[in-house]
């Protein structure tokens, strides 16, 4: 059963999706969700605490949606196709605002690492864990998962900046082709291909 704080968090997400983070402060936030600044401080401690919890809720929403999406696809275990499927989901009109807000909040967190460092560490760990769990061998490695996350992040930030769906999607397709053509080497394969010393 949802608590009053859970309801407030969802209302705050809805408000931020509509209004963004420009000059965000407690009083407009409180008025926008039919509450008071005092009540928000009671539940979240501070504006920074509120945004950190909104970050966690947004991340959980995206991860749950991604997991459900991958469970429904017949290409589960095919890492490049899963990445493309998630890209299509992320840039769809219904989902783009959620991802955009999550990236905006992450940028805010990077600007204030003293306040948001714990979230940033959890976010990186959860994203890596989720990506690894969906990757198939021999592509499954921390380095390949990190590369996939970095490519997705970079292209999504580019899309946020330029609005160029065609170019960023073409770039994603190009990365997937490269990944499928050149699976990452393992220590064993590197050892086999190592040239003998003269």
XYZ file of C-alpha atoms in Angstrom, residues 45-110:
66
model
C 14.888 16.615 4.948
C 15.929 19.141 2.285
C 15.653 19.968 -1.406
C 18.764 17.870 -2.010
C 17.258 14.944 -0.102
C 14.050 15.273 -2.090
C 15.861 15.259 -5.435
C 18.005 12.289 -4.371
C 14.876 10.266 -3.581
C 13.271 11.350 -6.840
C 16.429 10.136 -8.595
C 16.104 6.747 -6.912
C 12.426 6.479 -7.838
C 13.118 7.470 -11.449
C 15.958 4.970 -11.710
C 13.764 2.205 -10.285
C 11.027 3.059 -12.803
C 13.434 2.859 -15.742
C 15.072 -0.369 -14.553
C 11.710 -2.056 -13.958
C 10.459 -0.980 -17.366
C 13.682 -2.185 -19.020
C 13.509 -5.563 -17.292
C 9.866 -6.010 -18.309
C 10.675 -4.985 -21.863
C 13.487 -7.509 -22.144
C 11.396 -10.292 -20.618
C 8.802 -9.762 -23.355
C 11.202 -9.882 -26.286
C 12.154 -13.030 -28.156
C 15.703 -11.719 -28.611
C 16.556 -12.024 -24.929
C 20.207 -12.931 -24.618
C 21.129 -11.159 -27.866
C 22.863 -8.157 -26.317
C 23.063 -5.834 -29.361
C 19.395 -6.340 -30.252
C 18.393 -5.735 -26.637
C 20.342 -2.474 -26.660
C 18.521 -1.370 -29.820
C 15.160 -2.376 -28.336
C 15.878 -0.323 -25.211
C 16.926 2.644 -27.358
C 13.592 2.469 -29.219
C 11.766 2.341 -25.882
C 13.760 5.248 -24.448
C 13.195 7.639 -27.350
C 9.458 6.903 -27.658
C 7.287 9.916 -26.809
C 5.835 8.250 -23.708
C 9.242 7.413 -22.207
C 11.603 10.145 -23.404
C 10.581 12.662 -20.696
C 11.422 10.142 -17.940
C 14.894 9.449 -19.321
C 15.476 13.151 -19.981
C 14.600 14.052 -16.403
C 16.798 11.257 -15.056
C 19.774 12.560 -17.037
C 19.076 16.132 -15.919
C 19.020 14.960 -12.314
C 22.243 13.037 -12.830
C 23.929 16.140 -14.235
C 22.753 18.070 -11.178
C 24.201 15.314 -8.993
C 27.544 15.512 -10.793
